[in-house]
XYZ file of N, CA, C and O in Angstrom:
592
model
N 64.020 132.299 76.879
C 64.159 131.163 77.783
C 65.089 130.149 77.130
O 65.110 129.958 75.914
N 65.855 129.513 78.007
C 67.128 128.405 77.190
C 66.333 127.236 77.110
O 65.357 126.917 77.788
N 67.048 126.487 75.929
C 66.343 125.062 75.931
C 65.966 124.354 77.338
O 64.924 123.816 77.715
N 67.184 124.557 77.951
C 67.206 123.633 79.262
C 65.871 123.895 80.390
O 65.153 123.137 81.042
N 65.993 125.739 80.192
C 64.463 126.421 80.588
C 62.986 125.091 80.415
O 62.303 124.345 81.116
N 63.214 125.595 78.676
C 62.044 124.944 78.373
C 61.395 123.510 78.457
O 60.253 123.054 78.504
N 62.840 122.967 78.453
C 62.814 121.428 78.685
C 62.280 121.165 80.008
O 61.280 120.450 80.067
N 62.706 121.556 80.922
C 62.161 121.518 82.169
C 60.361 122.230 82.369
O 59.409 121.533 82.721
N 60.294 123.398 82.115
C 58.840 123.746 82.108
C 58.205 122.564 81.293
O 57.316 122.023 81.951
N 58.388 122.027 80.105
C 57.400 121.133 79.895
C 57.233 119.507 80.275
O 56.271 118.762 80.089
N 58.566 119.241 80.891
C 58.704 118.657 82.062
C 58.057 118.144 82.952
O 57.771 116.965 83.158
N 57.789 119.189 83.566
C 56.857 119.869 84.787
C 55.696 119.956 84.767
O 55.015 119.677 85.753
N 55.105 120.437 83.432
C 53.905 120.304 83.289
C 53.326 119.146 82.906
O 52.106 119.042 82.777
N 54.372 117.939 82.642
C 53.636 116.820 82.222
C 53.674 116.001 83.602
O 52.903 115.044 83.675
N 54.414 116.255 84.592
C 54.521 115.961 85.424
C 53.206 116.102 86.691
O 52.663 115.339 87.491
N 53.113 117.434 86.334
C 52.031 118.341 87.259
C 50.624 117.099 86.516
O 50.084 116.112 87.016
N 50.491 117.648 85.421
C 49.462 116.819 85.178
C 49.207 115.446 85.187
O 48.018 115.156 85.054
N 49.889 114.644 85.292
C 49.706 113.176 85.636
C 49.444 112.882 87.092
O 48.863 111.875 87.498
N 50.015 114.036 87.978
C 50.341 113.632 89.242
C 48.759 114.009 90.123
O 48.123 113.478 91.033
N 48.567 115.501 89.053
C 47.053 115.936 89.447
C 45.746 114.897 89.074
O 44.739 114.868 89.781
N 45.886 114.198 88.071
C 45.116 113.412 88.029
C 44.744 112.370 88.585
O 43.604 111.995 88.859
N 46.214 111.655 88.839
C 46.311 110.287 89.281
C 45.528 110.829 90.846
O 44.536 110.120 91.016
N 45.704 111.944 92.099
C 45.369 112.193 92.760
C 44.127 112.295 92.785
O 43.534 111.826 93.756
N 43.309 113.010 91.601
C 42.182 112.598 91.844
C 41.292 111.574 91.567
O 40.146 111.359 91.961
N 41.985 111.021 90.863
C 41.737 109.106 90.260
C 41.623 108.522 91.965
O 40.682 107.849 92.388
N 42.328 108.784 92.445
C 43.077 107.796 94.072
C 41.784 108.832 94.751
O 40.926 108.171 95.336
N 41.647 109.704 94.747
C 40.447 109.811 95.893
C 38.842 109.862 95.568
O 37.854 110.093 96.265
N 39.059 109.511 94.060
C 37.769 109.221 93.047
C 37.433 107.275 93.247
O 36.598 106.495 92.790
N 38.244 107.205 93.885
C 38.475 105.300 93.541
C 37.304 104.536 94.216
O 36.746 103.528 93.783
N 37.039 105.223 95.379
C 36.037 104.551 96.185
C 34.542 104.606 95.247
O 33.721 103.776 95.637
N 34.188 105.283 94.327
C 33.022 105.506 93.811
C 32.467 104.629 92.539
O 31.482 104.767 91.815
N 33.685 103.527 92.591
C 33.439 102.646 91.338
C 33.569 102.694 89.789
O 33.164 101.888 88.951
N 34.525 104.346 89.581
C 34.155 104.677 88.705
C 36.213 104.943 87.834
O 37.194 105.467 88.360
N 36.066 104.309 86.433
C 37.221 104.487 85.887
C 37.808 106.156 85.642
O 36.908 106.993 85.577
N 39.110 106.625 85.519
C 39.248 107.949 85.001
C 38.541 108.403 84.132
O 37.867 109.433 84.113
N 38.751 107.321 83.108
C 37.847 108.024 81.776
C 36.790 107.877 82.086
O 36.473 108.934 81.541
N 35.536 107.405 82.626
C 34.689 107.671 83.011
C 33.768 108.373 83.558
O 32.647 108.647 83.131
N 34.624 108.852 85.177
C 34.551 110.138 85.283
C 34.661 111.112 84.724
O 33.785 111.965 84.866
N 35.471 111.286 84.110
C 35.751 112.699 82.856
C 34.439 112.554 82.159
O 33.626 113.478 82.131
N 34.253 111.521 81.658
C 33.073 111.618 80.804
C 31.847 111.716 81.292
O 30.965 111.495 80.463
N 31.524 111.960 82.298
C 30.474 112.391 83.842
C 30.689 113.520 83.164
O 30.178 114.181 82.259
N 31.946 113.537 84.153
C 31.929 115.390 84.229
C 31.643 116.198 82.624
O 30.599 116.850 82.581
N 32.335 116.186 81.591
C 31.999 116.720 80.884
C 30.489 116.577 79.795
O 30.087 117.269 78.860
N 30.033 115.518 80.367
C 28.698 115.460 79.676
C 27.746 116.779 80.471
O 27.028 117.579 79.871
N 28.005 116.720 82.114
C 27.410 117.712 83.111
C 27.700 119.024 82.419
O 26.912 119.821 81.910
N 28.806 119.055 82.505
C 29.020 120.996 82.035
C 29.055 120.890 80.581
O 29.561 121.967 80.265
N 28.885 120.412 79.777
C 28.681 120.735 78.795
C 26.977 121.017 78.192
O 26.503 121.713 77.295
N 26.401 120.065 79.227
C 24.966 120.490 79.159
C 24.739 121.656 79.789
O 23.835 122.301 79.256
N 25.249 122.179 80.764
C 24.873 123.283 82.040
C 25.846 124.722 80.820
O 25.333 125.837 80.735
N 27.013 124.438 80.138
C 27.010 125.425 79.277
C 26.297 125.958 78.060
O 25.917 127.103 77.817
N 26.167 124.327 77.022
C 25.525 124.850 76.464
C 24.012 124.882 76.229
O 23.498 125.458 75.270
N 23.435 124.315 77.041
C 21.910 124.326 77.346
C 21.287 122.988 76.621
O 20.069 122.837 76.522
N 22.145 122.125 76.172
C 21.143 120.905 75.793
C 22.265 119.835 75.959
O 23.275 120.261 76.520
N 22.280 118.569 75.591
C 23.076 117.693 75.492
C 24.007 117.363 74.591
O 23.654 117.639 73.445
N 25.090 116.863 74.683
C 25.660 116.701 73.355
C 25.756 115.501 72.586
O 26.025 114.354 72.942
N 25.462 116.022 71.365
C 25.758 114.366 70.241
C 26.787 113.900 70.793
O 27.561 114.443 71.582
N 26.784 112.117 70.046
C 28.428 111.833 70.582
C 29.685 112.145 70.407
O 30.631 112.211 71.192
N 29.553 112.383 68.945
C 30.319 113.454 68.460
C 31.167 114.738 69.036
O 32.362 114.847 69.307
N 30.137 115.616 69.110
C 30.794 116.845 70.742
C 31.398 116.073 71.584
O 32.619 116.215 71.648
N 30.748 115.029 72.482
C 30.956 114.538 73.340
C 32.854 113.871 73.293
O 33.922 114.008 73.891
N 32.219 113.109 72.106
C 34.429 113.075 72.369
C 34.989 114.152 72.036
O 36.002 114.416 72.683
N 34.556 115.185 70.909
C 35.328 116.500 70.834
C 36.040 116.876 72.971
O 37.136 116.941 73.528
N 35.001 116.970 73.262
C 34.683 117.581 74.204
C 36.181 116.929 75.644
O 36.847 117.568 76.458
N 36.122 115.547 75.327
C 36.769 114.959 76.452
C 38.259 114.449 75.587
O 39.210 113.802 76.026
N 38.075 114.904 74.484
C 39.381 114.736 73.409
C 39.728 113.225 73.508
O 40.870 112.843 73.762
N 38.665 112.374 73.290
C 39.068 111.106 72.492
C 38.314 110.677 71.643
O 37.132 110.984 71.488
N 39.176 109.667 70.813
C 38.425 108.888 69.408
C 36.826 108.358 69.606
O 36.160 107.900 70.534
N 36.693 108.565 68.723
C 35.078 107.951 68.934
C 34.934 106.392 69.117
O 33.978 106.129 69.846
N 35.498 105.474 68.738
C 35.280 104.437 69.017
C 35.939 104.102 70.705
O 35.562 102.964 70.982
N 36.535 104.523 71.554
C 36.839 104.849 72.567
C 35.791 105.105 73.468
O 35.455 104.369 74.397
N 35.062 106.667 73.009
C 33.688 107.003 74.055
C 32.843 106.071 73.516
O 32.297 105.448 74.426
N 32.480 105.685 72.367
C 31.593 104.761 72.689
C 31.665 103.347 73.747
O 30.767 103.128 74.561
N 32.856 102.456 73.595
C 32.854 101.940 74.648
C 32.856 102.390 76.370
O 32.529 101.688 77.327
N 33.396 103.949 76.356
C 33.145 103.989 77.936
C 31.208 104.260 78.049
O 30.570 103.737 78.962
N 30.617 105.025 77.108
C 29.324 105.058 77.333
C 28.592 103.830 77.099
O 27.493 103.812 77.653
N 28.953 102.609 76.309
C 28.229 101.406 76.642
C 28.397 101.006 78.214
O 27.581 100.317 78.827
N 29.407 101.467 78.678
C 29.698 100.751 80.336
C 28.857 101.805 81.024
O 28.336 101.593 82.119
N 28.769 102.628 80.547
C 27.955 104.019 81.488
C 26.683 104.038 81.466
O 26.027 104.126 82.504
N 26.063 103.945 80.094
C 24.963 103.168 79.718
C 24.316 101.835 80.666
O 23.191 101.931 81.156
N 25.285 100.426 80.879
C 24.679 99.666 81.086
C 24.447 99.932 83.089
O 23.472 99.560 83.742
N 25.860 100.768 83.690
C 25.230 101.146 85.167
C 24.228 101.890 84.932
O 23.866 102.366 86.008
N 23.364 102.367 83.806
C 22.236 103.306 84.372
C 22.296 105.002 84.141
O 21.385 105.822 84.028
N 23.974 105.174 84.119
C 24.093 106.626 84.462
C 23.993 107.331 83.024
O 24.193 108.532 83.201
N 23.816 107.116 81.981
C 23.556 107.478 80.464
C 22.569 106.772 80.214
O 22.165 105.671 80.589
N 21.995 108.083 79.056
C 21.303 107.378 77.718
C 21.586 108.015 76.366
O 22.008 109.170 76.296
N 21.432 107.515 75.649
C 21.715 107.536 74.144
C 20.350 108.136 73.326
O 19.427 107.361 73.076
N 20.301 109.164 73.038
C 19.000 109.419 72.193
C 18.832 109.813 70.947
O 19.388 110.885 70.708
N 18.044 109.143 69.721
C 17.711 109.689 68.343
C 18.131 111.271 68.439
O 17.935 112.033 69.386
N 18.778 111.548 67.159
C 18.690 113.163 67.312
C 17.739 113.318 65.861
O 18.239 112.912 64.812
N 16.237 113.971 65.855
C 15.472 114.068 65.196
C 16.330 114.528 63.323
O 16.250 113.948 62.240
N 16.880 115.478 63.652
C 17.265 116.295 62.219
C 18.557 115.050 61.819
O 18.540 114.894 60.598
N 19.396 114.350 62.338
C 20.028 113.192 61.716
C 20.128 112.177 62.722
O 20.473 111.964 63.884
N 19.538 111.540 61.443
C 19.190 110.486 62.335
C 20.633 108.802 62.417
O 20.354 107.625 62.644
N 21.851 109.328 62.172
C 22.901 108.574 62.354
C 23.521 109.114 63.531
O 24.331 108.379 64.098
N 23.321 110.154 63.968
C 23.512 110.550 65.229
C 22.823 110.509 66.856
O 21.680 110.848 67.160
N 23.959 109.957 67.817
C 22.865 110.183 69.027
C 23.029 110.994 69.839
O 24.240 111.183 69.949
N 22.192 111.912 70.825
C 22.622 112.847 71.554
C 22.844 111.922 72.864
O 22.203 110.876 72.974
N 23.707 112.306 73.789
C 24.234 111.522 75.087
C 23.662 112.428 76.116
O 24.100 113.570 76.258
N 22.194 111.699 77.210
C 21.784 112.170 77.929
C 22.134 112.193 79.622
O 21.502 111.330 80.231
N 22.590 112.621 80.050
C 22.803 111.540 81.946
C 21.884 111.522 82.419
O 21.070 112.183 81.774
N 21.471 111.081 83.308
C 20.345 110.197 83.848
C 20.316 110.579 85.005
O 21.364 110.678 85.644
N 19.147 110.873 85.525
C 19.020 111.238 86.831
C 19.763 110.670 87.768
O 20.438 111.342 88.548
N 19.718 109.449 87.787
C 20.360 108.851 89.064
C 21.875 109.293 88.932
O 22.386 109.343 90.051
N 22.878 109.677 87.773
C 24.066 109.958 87.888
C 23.944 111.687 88.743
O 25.061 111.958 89.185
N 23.463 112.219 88.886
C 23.495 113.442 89.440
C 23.778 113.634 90.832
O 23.983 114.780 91.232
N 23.814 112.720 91.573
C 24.559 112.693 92.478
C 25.948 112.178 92.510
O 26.806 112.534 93.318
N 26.070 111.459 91.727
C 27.025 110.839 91.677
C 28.361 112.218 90.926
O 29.575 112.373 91.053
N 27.505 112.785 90.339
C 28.712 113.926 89.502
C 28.517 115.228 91.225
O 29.416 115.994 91.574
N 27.952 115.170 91.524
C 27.750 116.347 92.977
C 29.081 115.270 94.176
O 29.564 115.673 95.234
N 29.218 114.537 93.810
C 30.778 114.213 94.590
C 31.798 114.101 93.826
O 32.968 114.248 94.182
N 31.452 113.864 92.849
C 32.967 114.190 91.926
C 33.374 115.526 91.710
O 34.525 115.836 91.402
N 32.160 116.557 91.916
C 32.367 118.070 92.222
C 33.291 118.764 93.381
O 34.215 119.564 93.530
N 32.140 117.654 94.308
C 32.850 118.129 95.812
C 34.150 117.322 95.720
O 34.927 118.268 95.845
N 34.612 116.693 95.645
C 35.995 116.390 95.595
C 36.921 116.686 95.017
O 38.018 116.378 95.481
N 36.846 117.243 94.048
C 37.817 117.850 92.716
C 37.590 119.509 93.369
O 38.614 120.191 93.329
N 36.743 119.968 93.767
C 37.113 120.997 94.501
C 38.224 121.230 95.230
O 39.325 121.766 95.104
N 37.420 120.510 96.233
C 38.401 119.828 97.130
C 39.926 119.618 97.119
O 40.598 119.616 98.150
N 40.282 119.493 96.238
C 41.382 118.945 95.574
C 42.439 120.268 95.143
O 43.615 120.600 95.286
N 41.219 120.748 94.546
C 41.931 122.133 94.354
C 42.025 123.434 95.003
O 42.539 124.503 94.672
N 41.333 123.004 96.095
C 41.664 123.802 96.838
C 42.959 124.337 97.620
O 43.367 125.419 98.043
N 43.511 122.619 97.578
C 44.173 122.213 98.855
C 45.349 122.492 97.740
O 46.358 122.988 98.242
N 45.407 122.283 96.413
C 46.711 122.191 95.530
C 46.789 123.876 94.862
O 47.445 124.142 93.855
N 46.314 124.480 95.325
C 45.984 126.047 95.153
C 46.366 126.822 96.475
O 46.606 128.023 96.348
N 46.450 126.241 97.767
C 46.532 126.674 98.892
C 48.024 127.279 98.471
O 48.811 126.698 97.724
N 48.260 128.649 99.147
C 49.221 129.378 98.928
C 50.023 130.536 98.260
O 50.920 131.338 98.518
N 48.943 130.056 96.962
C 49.324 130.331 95.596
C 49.006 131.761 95.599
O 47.948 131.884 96.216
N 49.456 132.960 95.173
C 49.552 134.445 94.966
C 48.228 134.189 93.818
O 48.255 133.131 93.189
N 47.183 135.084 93.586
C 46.552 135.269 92.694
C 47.020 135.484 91.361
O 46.866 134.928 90.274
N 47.674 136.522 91.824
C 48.455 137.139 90.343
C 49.309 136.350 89.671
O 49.453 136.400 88.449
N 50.057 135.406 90.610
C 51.184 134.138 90.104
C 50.008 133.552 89.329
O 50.526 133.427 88.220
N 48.772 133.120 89.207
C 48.084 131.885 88.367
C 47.747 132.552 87.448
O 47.825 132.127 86.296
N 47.196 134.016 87.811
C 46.742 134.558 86.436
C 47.991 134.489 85.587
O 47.926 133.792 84.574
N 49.199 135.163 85.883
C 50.659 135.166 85.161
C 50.738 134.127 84.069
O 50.840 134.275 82.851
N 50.612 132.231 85.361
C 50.363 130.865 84.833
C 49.512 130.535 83.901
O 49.868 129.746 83.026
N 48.206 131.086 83.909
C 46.926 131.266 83.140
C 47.750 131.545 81.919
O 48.194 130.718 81.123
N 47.888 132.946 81.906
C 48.570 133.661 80.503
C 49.872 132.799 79.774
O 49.933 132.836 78.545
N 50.583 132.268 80.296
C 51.223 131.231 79.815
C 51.124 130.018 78.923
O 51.402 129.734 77.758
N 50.605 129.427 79.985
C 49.619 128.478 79.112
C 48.641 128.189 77.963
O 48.450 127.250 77.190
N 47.923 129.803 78.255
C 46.889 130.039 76.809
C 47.986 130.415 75.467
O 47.737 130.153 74.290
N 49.076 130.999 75.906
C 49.953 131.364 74.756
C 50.799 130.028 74.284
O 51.062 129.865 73.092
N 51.226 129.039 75.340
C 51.184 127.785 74.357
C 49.875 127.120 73.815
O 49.930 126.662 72.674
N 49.109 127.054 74.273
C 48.309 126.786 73.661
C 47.694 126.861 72.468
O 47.175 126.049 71.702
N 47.915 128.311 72.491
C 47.665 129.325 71.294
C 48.717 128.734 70.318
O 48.357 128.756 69.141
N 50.090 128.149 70.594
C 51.292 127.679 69.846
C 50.874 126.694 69.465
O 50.967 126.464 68.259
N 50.274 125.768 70.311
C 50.059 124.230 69.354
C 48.657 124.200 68.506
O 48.288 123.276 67.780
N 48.092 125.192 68.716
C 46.784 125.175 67.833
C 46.619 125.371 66.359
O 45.723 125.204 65.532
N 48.642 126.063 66.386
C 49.053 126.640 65.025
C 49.448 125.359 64.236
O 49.374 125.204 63.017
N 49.937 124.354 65.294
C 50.437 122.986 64.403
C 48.884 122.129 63.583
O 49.029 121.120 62.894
């Protein structure tokens, strides 16, 4: 592939991704809730539903790939609506595990249905085999920057 190739594919993909987000930021907006916030919904949800318990805070920014002093301020704001809690983790005790709270569970069941939603409509068209192709792409850069 020529530079000009590549310059453009990554381009594109930074493009794709800002544009995918901001879209679902704009139809996430009515629910009161910041980007990073949501993200941090969502991945507290599936990360419990994968790995079967909650995660320290620790995971937790692993998880949504930011600094820790960062998630802690979005979970003090998440915390004080109600939709988190913070709990002792028995074996260390400088650590807390990050629980969601019942009442956020609906609130992540429309951020579901909408991000579906979303992708449905930005998937409409698309050849199967073209994403898997895309899929395989991507994991092989990926696989490239994991080496840096």
């Amino acid at each position: 592939m020529s530079y000009l190739n590549q310059h453009r594919f990554a381009m594109q993909l930074a493009q794709l991704s800002r544009a995918w987000r901001a879209e679902l930021d704009r139809r996430l907006s009515g629910m009161g809730l910041s980007q990073a916030r949501w993200l941090v919904l969502l991945h507290l949800a599936r990360f419990e539903a994968r790995v079967g318990k909650w995660p320290t805070q620790r995971e937790l920014a692993e998880s949504v790939a930011v600094e820790g002093p960062t998630l802690a301020r979005l979970l003090d704001t998440l915390e004080a609506q109600g939709l988190v809690s913070r709990q002792a983790v028995v074996e260390d005790r400088r650590a807390k595990r990050i629980v969601l709270n019942p009442v956020a569970v609906p609130l992540i069941e429309q951020i579901e249905a909408i991000s579906s939603q979303l992708r449905q409509e930005l998937f409409a068209g698309i050849d199967p085999e073209e994403l898997r192709l895309c899929q395989q792409v991507h994991a092989r850069i990926l696989a490239n920057l994991e080496k840096h």
